[in-house]
Coordinates of C-alpha atoms and ligand atoms in Angstrom, one line a residue:
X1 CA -114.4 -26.0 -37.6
X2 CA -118.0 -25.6 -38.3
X3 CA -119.9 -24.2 -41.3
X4 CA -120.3 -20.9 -40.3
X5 CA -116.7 -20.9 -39.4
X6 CA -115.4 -22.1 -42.3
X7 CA -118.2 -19.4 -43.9
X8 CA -116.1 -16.9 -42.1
X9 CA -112.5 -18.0 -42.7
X10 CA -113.3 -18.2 -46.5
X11 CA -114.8 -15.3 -46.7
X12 CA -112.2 -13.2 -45.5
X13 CA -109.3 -14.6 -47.3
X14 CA -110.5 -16.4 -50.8
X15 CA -111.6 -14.0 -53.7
X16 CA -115.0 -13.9 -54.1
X17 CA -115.2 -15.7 -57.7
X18 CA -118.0 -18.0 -56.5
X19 CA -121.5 -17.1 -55.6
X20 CA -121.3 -19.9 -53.0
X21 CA -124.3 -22.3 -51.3
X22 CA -123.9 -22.0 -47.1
X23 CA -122.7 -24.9 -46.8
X24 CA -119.0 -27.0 -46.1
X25 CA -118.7 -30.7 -47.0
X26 CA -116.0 -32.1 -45.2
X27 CA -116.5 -35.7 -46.2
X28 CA -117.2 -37.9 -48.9
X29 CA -118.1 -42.0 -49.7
X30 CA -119.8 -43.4 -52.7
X31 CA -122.6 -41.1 -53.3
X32 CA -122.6 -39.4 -49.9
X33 CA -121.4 -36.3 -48.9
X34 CA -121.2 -35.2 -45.1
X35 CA -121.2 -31.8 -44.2
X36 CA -119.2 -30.0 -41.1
X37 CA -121.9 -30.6 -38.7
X38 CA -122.0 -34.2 -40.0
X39 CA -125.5 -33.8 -41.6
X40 CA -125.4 -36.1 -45.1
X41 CA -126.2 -35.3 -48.4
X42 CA -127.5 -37.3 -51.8
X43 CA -124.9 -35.8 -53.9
X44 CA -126.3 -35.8 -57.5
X45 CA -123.8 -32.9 -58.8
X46 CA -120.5 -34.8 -57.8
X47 CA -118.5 -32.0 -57.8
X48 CA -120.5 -31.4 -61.1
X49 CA -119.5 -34.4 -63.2
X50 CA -116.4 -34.7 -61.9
X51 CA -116.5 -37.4 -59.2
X52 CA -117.9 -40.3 -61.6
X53 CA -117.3 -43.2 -59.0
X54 CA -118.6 -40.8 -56.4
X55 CA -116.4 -39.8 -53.3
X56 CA -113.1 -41.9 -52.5
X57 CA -113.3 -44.6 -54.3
X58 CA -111.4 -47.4 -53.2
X59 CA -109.8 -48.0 -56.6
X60 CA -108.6 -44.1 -57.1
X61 CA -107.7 -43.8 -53.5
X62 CA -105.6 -46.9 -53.5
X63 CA -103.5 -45.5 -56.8
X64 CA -103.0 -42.0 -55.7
X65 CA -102.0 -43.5 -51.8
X66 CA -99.4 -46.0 -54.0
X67 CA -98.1 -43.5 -56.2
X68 CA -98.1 -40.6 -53.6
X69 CA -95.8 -42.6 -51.7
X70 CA -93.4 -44.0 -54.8
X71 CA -93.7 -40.5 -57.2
X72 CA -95.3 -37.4 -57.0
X73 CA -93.7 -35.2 -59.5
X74 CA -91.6 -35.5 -62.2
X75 CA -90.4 -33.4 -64.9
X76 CA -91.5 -33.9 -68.6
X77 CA -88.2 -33.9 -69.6
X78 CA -88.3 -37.6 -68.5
X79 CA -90.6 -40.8 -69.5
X80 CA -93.5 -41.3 -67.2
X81 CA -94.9 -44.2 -67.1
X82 CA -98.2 -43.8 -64.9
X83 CA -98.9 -40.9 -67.9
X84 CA -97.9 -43.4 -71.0
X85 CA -100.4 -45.8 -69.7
X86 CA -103.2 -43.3 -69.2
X87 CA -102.9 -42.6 -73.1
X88 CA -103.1 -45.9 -73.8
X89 CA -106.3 -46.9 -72.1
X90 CA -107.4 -43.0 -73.2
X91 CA -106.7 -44.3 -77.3
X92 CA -107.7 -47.5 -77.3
X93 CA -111.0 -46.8 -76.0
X94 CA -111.0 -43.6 -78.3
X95 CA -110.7 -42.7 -82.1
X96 CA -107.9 -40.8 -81.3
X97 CA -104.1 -42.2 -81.3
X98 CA -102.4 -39.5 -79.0
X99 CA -103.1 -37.8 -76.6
X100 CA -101.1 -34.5 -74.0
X101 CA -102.0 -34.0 -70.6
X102 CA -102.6 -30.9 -68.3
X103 CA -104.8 -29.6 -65.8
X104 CA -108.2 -28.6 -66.8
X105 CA -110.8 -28.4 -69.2
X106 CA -110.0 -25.0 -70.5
X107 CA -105.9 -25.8 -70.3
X108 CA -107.4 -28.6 -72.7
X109 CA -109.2 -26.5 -74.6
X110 CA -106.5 -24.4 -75.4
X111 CA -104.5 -26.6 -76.0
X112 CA -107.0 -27.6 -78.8
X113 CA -107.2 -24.4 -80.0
X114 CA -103.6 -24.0 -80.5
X115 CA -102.9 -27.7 -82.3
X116 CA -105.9 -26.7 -84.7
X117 CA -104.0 -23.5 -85.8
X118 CA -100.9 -25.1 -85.9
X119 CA -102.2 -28.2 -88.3
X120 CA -104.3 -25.3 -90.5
X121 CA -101.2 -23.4 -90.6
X122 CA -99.2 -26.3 -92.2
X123 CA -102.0 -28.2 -93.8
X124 CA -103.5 -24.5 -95.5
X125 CA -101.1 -21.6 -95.1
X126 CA -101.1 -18.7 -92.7
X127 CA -104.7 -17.4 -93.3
X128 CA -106.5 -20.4 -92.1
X129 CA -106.9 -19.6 -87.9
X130 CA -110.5 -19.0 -87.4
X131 CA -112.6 -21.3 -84.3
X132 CA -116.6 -21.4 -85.4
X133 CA -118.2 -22.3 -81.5
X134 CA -121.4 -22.6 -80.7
X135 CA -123.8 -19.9 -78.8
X136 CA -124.6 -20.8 -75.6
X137 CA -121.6 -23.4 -75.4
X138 CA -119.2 -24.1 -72.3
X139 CA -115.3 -23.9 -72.7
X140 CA -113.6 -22.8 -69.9
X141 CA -112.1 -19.3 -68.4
X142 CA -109.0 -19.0 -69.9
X143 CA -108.9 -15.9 -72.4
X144 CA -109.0 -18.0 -75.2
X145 CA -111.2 -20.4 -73.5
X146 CA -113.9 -17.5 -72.6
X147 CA -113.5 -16.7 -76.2
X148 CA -114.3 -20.2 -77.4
X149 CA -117.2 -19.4 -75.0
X150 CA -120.0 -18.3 -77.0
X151 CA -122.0 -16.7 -74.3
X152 CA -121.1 -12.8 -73.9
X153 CA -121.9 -12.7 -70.1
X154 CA -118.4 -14.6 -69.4
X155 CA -116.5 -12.4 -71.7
X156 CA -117.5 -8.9 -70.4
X157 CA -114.7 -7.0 -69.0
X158 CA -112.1 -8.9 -70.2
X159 CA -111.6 -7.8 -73.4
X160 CA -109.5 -7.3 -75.8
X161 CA -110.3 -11.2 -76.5
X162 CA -108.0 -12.9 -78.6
X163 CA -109.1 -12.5 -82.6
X164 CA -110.0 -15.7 -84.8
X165 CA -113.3 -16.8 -83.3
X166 CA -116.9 -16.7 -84.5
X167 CA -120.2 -18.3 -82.9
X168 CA -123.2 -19.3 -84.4
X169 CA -126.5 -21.1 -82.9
X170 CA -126.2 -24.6 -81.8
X171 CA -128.1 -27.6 -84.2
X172 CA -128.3 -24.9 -86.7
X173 CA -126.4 -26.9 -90.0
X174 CA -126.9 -23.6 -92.4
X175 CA -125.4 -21.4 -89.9
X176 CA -122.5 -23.4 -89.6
X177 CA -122.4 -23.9 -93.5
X178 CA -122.9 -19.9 -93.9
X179 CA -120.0 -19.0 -91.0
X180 CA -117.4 -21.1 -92.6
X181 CA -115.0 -18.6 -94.7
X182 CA -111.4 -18.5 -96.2
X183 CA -110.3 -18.1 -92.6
X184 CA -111.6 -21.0 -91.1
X185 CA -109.5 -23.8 -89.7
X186 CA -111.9 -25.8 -87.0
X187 CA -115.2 -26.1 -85.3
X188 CA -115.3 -27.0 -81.9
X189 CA -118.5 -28.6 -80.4
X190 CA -120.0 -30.0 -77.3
X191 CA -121.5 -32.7 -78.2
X192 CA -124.1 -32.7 -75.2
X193 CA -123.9 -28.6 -74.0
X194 CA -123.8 -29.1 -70.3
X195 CA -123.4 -25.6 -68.4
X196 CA -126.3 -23.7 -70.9
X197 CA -128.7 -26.7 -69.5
X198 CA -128.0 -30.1 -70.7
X199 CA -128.4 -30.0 -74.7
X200 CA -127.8 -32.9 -76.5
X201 CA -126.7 -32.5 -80.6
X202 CA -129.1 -33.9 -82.9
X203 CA -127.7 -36.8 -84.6
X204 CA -128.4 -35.3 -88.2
X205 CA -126.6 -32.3 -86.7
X206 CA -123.3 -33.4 -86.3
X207 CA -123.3 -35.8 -89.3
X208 CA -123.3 -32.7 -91.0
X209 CA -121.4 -30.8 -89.1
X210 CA -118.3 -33.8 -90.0
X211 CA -119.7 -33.6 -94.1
X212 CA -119.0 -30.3 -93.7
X213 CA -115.6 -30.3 -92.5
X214 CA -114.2 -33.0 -94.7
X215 CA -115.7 -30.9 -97.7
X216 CA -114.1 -27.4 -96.1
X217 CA -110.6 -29.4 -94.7
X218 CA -111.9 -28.1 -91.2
X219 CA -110.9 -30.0 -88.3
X220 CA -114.0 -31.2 -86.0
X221 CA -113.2 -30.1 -82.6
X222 CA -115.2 -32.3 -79.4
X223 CA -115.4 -30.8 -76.2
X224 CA -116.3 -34.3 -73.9
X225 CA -114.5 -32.4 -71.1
X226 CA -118.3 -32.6 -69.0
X227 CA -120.1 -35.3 -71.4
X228 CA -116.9 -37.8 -71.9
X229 CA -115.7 -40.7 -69.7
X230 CA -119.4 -42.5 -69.1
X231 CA -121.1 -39.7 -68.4
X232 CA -123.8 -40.5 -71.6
X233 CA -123.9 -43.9 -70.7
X234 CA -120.7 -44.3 -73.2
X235 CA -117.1 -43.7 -72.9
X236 CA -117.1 -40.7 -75.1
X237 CA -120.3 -38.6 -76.3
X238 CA -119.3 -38.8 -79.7
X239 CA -119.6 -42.5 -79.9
X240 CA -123.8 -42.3 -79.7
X241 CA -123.9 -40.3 -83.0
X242 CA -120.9 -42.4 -85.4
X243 CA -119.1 -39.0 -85.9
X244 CA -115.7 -38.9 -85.0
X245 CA -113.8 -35.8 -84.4
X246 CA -110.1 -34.7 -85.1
X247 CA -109.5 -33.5 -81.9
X248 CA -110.7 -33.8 -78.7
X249 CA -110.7 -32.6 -75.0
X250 CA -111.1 -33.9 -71.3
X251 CA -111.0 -33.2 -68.3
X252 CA -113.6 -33.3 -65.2
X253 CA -114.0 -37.3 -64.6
X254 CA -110.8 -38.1 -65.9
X255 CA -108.9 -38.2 -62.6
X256 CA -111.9 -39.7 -60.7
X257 CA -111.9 -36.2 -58.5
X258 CA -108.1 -35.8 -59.0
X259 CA -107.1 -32.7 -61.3
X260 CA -106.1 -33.6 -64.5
X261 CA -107.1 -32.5 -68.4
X262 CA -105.7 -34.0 -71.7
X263 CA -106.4 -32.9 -75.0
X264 CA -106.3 -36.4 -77.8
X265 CA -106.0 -35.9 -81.4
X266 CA -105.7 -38.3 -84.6
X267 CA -102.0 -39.2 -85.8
X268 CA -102.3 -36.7 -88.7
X269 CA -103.6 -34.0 -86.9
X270 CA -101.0 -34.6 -83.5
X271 CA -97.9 -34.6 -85.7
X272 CA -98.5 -30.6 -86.4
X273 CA -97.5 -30.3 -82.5
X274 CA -93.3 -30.8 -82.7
X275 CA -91.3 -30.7 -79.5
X276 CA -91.0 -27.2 -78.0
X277 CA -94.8 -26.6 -79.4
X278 CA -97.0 -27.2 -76.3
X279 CA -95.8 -28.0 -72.4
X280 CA -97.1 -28.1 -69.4
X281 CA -94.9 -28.2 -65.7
X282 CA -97.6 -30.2 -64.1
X283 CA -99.4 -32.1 -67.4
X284 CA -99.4 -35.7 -66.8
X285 CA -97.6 -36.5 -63.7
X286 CA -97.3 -39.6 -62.2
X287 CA -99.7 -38.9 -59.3
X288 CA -102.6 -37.2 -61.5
X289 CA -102.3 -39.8 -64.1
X290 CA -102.0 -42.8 -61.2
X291 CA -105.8 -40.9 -60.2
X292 CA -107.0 -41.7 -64.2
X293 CA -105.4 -44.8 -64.5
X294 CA -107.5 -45.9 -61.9
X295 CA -110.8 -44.2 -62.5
X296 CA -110.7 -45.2 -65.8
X297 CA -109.9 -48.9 -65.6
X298 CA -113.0 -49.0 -63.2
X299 CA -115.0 -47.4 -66.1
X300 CA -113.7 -49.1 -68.8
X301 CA -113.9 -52.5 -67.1
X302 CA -115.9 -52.5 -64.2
X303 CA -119.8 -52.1 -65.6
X304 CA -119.8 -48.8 -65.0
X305 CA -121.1 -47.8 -68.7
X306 CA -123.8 -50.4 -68.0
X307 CA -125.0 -49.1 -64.9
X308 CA -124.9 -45.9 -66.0
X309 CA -127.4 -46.8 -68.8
X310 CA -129.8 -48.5 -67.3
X311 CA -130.2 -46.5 -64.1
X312 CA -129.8 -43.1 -66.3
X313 CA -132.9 -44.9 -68.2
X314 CA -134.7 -45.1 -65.2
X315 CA -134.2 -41.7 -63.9
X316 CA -135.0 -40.4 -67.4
X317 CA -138.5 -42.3 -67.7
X318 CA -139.2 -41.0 -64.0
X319 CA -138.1 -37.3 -64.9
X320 CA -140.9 -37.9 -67.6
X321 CA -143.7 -38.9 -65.5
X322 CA -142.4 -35.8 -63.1
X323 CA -143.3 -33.4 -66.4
X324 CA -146.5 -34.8 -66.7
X325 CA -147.7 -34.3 -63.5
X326 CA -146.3 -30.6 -62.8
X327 CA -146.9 -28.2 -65.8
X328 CA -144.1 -25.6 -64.9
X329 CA -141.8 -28.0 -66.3
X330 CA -140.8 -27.2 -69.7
X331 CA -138.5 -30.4 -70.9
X332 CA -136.9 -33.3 -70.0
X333 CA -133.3 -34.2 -71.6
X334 CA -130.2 -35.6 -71.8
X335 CA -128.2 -39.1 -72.6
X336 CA -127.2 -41.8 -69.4
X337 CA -126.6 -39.9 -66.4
X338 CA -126.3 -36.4 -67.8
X339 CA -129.5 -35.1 -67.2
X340 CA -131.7 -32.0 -67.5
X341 CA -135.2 -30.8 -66.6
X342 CA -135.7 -27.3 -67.9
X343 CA -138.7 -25.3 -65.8
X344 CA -140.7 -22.2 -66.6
X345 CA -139.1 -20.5 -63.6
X346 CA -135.7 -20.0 -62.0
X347 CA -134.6 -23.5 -60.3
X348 CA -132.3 -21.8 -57.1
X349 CA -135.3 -22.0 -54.8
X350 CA -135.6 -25.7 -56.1
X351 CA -132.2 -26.6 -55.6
X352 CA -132.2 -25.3 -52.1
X353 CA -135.2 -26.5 -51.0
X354 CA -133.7 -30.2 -52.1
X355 CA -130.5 -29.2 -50.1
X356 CA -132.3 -28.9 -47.3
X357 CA -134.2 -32.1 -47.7
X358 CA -131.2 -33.8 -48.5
X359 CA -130.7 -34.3 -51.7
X360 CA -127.8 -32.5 -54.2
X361 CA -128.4 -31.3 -57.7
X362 CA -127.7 -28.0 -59.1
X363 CA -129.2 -25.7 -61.9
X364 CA -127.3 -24.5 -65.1
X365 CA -128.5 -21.8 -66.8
X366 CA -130.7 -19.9 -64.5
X367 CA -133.9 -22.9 -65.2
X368 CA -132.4 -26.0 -65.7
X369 CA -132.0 -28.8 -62.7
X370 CA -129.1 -30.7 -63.9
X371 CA -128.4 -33.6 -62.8
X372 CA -125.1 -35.5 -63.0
X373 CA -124.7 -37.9 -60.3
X374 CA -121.8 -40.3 -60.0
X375 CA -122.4 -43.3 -62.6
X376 CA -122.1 -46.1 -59.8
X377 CA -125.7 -44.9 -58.4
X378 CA -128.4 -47.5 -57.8
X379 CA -131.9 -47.4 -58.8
X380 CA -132.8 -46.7 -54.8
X381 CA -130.4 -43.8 -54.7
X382 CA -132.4 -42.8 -57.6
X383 CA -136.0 -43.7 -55.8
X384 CA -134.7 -41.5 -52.9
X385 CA -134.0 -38.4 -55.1
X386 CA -136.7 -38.6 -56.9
X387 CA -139.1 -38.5 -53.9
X388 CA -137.4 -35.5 -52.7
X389 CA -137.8 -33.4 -55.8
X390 CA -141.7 -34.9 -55.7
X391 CA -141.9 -33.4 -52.5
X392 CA -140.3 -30.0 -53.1
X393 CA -141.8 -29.9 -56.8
X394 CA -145.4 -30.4 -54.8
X395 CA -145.1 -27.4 -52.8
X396 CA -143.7 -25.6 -55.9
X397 CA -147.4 -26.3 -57.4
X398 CA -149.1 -25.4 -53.9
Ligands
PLP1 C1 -116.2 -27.5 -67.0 C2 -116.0 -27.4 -68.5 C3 -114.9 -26.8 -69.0 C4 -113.8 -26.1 -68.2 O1 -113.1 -27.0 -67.4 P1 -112.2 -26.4 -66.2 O2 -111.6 -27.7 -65.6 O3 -113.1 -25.7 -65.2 O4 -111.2 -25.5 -66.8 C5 -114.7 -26.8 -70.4 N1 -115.7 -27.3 -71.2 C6 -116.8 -27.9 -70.7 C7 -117.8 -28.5 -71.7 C8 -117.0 -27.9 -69.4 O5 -118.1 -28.5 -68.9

């Protein structure tokens, strides 16, 4: 099939949830995409922070062929051990000492919000439920999930929203102090905000946001679903700033392009979930965790981090010297390859315009480029990017 009939095809028969970009990749390698008319792409959104060894990587593609063909699915009722070793490599290279797996970052989520209530429940009584988020953050599309959500546009028509949840602006320590009440049992962060345009915590910030909850017996909720597994330039977000949480989420990277969430918690905090508590039919199977196995060995041990740093510091120092010479562009940010350049103007035309040149990124939050490459990119994929957006930034100016 060709785009346009693909286009068509889709069109007619998949609900139109997605404001979609004409255009039908059909195959991937490394940091390459191919579309149906086998035109290639620089694909710096990797399936936006997803694919963080970029497409097909030998290592995943080997597990999941191996454990396609020994053990697709089997229940939880048994022990799995593609799924045990997963959490292993997950804890030991976390603060965490369990973790549960399922699908997604909002299943994740969820399943954060619900272990939360449960451990407040125990730990403080039956008053204790209430979630303080952040404004502007990103938690998935669940009910509870868009709830989490502090941004009104993805809750809009789907109300009544479950009760318990409050939002207050993001690096703001007072209002975070001043929202906490009798009813409070967790807060639940980003640590780098992705969708709302790549916005990184300030250090103080969530030192204070941990003082807090030890004084308040809160429990600090991560989402790392988009900033985890590398994607900073170390394995988890968290670990730049020396603040652990109680209870974290992932999801995006962690099966290398393979589906797969998990939601990790500290000993104290995971013993409120007892058997019965939290399931899922699909969580952790062999094949999905064979997929994170492999993808995160080859993070964990393959120089991925390192490569991630040094090329992220790169890009970032170029992204700079971009903001210098155009003046529509408002900021540079972000940590390792997580990246954002926030402009005075939409960035669609932007995007497009480096589509058709070639080149991948996408823009969160109506004016910010984000870029989140895989973390195996070189400092030439990153020389080739850069004179793309040059060029299309130029004629921006023009
Ligand atoms: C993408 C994302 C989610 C939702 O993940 P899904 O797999 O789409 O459910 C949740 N939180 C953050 C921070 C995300 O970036």
């Amino acid at each position: 099939m060709n785009t346009s009939d693909i286009m068509q095809l889709s069109d007619k028969y998949v609900m139109h949830t997605y404001g979609r970009i004409a255009m039908a990749p059909v195959r991937g390698e490394g940091t390459l995409l191919w579309d149906a008319e086998g035109r290639a792409y620089l694909d710096f959104v990797a399936g936006i922070a997803v694919n963080c060894l970029g497409h097909c990587h030998p290592a995943v593609v080997r597990a999941i062929q191996e454990q396609a063909a020994r053990l697709m699915h089997v229940s939880n009722l048994y022990y799995i051990e593609p799924q045990a070793r997963l959490a292993e490599i997950l804890v030991e290279n976390s603060c965490a000492d369990r973790a549960f797996f399922c699908n997604s970052g909002a299943e994740a989520n969820e399943g954060a919000i619900k272990l939360a209530r449960k451990w407040a429940k125990k730990q403080h009584g039956p008053d204790r439920y209430e979630i303080i988020t952040a404004e502007n953050s990103f938690h998935g599309r669940t009910l509870a999930a868009i709830t989490a959500t502090g941004q009104p546009k993805y809750q809009k028509y789907f109300e009544p929203l479950p009760p318990g949840f409050k939002y207050v602006p993001f690096n703001d320590l007072d209002a975070l102090a001043g929202a906490v009440g009798p009813h409070t049992c967790a807060i639940m962060l980003e640590p780098v905000q992705g969708e709302s345009g790549v916005r990184p915590a300030a250090a103080e910030y969530l030192s204070g946001v941990r003082e807090l909850c030890d004084r308040n017996g809160l429990l600090l909720i991560f989402d790392e679903v988009q900033c985890g597994l590398g994607r900073t330039g170390k394995f988890l977000a968290y670990q730049h700033y020396g603040v652990e949480p109680d209870i974290f989420t992932l999801a995006k990277a962690l099966g290398g392009g393979f589906p797969i969430g998990a939601l990790l918690a500290k000993e104290q905090v995971a013993g409120a979930f007892a058997p019965g508590d939290h399931a899922s039919t699909f969580g952790g199977n062999p094949l999905a965790c064979a997929a994170g196995l492999a993808a995160m060995q080859t993070i964990v041990n393959g120089g991925v981090l390192e490569n991630c740093n040094r090329v992220g510091a790169y890009f970032k120092e170029k992204l700079h010297e971009l903001a210098g010479k155009y003046s529509f562009i408002r900021e540079v940010r972000g940590m390792g390859l997580m990246l954002g350049m926030e402009l005075a103007m939409p960035g669609g035309d932007i995007v497009n315009r480096c589509r058709e040149r070639g080149l991948l990124i996408n823009c969160a939050n109506n004016t910010v480029l984000r870029i989140v490459p895989p973390l195996i990119i070189t400092n030439a994929d990153v020389d080739r990017a850069l004179e793309i957006i040059d060029g299309v930034l130029r004629e921006q100016q023009a």
